Coordinates of C-alpha atoms and ligand atoms in Angstrom, one line a residue:
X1 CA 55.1 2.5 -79.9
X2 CA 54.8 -0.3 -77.5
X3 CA 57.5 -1.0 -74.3
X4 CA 57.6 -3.9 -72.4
X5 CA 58.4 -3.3 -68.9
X6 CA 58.0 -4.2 -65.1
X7 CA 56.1 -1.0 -63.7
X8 CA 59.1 -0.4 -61.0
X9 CA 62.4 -2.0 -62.4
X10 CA 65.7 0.0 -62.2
X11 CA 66.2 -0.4 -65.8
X12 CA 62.7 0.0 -67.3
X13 CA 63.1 3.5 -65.0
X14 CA 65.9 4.3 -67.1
X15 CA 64.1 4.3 -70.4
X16 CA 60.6 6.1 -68.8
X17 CA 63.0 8.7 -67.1
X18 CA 64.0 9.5 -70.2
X19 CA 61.0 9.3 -71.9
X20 CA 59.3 12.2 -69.6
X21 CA 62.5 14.2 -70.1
X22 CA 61.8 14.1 -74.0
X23 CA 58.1 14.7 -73.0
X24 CA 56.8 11.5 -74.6
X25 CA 55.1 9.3 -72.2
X26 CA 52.2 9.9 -73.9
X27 CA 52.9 8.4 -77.1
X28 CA 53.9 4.8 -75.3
X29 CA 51.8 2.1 -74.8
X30 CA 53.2 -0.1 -71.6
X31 CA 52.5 -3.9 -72.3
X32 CA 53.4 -5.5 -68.7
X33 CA 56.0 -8.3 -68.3
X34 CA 55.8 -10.0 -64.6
X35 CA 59.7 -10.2 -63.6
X36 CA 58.3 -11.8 -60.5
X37 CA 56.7 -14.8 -61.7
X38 CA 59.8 -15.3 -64.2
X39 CA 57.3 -13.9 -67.8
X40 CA 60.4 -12.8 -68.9
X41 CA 62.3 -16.0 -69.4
X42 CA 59.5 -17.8 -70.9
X43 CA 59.5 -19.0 -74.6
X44 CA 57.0 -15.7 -75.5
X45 CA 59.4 -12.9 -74.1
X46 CA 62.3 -14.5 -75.7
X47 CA 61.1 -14.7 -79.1
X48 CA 60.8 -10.8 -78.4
X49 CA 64.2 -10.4 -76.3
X50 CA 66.5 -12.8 -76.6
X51 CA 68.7 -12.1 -73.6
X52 CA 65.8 -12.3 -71.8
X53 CA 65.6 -8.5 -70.1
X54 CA 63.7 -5.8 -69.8
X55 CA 62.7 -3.1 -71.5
X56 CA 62.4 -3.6 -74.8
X57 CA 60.6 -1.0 -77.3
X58 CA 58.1 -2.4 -80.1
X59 CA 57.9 -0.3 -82.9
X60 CA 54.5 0.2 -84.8
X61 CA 56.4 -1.6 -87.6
X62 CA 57.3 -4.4 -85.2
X63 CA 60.8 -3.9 -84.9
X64 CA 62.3 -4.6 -81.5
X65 CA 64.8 -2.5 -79.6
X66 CA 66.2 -4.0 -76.4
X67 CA 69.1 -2.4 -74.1
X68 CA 68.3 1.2 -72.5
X69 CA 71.2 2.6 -74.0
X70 CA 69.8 1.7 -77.3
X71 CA 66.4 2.8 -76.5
X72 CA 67.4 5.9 -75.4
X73 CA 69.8 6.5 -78.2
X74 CA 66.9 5.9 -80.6
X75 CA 64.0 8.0 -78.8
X76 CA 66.3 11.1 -78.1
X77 CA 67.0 11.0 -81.8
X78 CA 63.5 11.3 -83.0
X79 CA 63.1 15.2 -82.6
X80 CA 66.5 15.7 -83.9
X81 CA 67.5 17.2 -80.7
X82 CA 69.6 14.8 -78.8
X83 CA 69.9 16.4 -75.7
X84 CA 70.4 13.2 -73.5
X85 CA 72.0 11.5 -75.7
X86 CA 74.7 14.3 -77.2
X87 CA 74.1 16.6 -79.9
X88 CA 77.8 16.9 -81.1
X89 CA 80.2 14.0 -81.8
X90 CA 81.9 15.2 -79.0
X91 CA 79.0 14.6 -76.5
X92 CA 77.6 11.5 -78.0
X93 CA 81.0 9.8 -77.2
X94 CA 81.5 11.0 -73.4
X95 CA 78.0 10.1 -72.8
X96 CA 78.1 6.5 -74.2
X97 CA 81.1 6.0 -72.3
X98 CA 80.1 7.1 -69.3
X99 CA 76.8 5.5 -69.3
X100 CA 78.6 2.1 -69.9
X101 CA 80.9 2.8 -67.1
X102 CA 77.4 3.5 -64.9
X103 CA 76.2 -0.5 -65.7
X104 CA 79.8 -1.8 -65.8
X105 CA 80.6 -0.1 -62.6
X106 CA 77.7 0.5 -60.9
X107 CA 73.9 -0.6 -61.7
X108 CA 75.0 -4.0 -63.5
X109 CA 77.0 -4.7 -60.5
X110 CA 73.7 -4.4 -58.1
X111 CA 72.0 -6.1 -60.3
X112 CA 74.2 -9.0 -60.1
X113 CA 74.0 -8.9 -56.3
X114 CA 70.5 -8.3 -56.1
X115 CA 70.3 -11.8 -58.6
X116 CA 73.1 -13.5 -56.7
X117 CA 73.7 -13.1 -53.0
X118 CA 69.9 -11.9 -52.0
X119 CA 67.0 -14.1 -52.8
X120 CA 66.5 -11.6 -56.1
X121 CA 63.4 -12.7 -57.9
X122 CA 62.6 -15.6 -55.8
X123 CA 63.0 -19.8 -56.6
X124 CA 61.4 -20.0 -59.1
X125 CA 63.7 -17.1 -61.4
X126 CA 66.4 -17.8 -60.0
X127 CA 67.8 -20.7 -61.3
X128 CA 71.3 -20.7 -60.4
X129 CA 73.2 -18.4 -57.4
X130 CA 76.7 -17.7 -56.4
X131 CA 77.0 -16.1 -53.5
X132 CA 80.3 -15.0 -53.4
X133 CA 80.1 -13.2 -57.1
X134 CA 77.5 -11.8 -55.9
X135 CA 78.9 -10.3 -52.6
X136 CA 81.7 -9.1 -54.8
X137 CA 79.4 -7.1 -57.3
X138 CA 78.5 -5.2 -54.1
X139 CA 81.9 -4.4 -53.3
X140 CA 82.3 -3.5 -57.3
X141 CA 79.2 -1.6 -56.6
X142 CA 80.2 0.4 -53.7
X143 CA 83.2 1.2 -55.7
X144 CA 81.5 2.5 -58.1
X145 CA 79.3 4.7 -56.0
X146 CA 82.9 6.3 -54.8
X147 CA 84.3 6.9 -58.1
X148 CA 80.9 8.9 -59.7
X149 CA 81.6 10.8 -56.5
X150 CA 84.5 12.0 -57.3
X151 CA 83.4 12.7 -60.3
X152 CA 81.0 14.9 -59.5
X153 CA 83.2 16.3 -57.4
X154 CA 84.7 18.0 -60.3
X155 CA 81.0 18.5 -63.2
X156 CA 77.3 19.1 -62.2
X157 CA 76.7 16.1 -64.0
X158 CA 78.0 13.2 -64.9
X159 CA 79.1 13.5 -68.5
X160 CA 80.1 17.2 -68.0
X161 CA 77.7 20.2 -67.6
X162 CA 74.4 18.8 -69.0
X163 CA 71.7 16.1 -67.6
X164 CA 72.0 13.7 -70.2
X165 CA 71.5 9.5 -70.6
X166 CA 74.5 8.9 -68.0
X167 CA 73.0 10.6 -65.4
X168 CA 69.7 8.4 -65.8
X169 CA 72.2 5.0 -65.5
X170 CA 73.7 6.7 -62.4
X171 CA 70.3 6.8 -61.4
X172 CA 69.0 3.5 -62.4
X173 CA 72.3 2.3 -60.0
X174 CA 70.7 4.5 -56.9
X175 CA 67.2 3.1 -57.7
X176 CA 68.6 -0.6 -57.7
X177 CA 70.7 0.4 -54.7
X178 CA 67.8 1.3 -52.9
X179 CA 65.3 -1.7 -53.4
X180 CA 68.2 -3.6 -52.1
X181 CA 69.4 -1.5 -49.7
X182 CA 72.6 -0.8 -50.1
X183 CA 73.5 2.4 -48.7
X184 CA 75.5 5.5 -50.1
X185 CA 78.9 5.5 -48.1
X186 CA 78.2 8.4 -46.0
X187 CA 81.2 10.2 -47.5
X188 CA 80.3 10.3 -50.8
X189 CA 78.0 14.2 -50.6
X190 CA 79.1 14.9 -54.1
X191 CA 76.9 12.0 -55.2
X192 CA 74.3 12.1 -52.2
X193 CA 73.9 16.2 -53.4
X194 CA 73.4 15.0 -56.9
X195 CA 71.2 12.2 -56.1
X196 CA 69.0 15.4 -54.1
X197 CA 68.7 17.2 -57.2
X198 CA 68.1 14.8 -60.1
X199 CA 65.8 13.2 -57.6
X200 CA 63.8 16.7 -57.9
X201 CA 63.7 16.5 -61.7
X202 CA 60.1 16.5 -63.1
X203 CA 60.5 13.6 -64.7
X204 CA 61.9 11.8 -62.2
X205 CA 59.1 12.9 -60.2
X206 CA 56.4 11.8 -62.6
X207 CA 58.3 8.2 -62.7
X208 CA 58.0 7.8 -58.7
X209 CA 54.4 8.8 -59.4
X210 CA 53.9 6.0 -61.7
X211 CA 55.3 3.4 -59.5
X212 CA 53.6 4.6 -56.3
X213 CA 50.2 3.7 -58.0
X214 CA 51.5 0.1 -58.1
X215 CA 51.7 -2.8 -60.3
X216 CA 49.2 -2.5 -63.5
X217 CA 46.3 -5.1 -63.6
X218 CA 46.9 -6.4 -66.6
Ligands
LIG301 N1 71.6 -4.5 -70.3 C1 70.2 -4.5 -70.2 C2 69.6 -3.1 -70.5 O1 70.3 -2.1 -70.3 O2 68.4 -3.0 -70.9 C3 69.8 -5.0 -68.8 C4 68.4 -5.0 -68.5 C5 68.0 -5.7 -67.2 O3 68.8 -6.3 -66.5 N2 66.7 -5.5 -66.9 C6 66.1 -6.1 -65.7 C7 65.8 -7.6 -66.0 O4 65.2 -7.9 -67.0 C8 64.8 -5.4 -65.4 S1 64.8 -4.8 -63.7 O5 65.4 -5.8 -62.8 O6 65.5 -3.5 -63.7 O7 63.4 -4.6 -63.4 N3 66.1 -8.4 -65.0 C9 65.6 -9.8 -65.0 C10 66.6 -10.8 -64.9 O8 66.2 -11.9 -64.6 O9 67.8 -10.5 -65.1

């Protein structure tokens, strides 16, 4: 299996979080797309992804899978033990809504801001900017930050008692948050004590190792 991915993205994080969780880095081969000089909106990339994103999984049959939900959904499910995505019907459906409330609330929102009202990708990427959609994708953002904290007020985690796929899009909206710095309200400790301990996860270790050693040569 191939994934095509930017070393350090928020969103390719998502799918090589969960890729370590499930113990399967191994058995990927990274093919590197340059998000800086704009590879991914070329003619080549699209043919693979039309909308144009990363990260996308090739399959040795050459089928494509774009979307980290769907990724994830698809590489949990191979050792018939869906532990990030939900093994009961029950869990499958408070994870997948969750982890769309984590893009639609949170890590989509930075994104937009990161694209919008900061020079994002540089010139060259960025085609068109609006400003002032993008300063309120922050504020949408820093909304968002309060609500996961006060839901995590009440579980460990954020689709209940488990560490599962909505946890990782949490996560993918603090990485984001980061590279752009935009802070944590102080307030929110529920989220700040649960950003401390999934940040200690081995596999999110193992991912900050990967993008410490830097962008790959090829
Ligand atoms: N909904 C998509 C998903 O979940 O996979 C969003 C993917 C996405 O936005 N990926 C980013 C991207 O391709 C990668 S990164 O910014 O996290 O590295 N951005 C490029 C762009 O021009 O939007």
């Amino acid at each position: 299996m191939k994934i095509h991915d930017w070393f350090n993205g928020p969103y390719p994080a998502r799918v090589r979080i969960a890729l370590a969780e499930k113990d399967m880095l191994s058995r990927i081969d990274f093919v590197s797309v340059n998000l800086w000089t704009g590879e991914h909106k070329q003619p080549e990339f699209l043919a693979i992804n039309y909308s144009g994103t990363l990260p996308v999984l090739e399959l040795d049959d050459g089928t494509l899978i774009a979307e980290c939900t769907a990724i994830t959904q698809y590489l949990d499910a191979l050792d018939d033990n869906p532990v990030l995505t939900g093994r009961t019907a029950l869990e499958k459906g408070v994870i997948h809504m969750m982890t769309k409330r984590a893009e639609i609330e949170f890590l989509d929102a930075v994104s937009v801001y990161f694209h919008h009202a900061t020079p994002g990708l540089g010139p060259q990427v960025e085609l068109y900017q609006n400003q002032e959609w993008g300063l309120r994708m922050r504020d949408k953002a820093l909304r968002g930050m309060q609500y996961f904290d006060r839901v995590l007020q009440q579980q460990p985690y954020v689709a209940g008692d488990h560490f599962s796929m909505a946890d990782i899009a949490v996560l993918g909206g603090m990485i984001f948050a980061s590279l752009v710095k935009l802070a944590v309200p102080e307030e929110c400790e529920a989220l700040r004590a649960w950003h401390a301990r999934v940040q200690a996860r081995p596999s999110v270790q193992q991912w900050q190792r990967m993008v410490e050693r830097g962008a790959p040569q090829n």
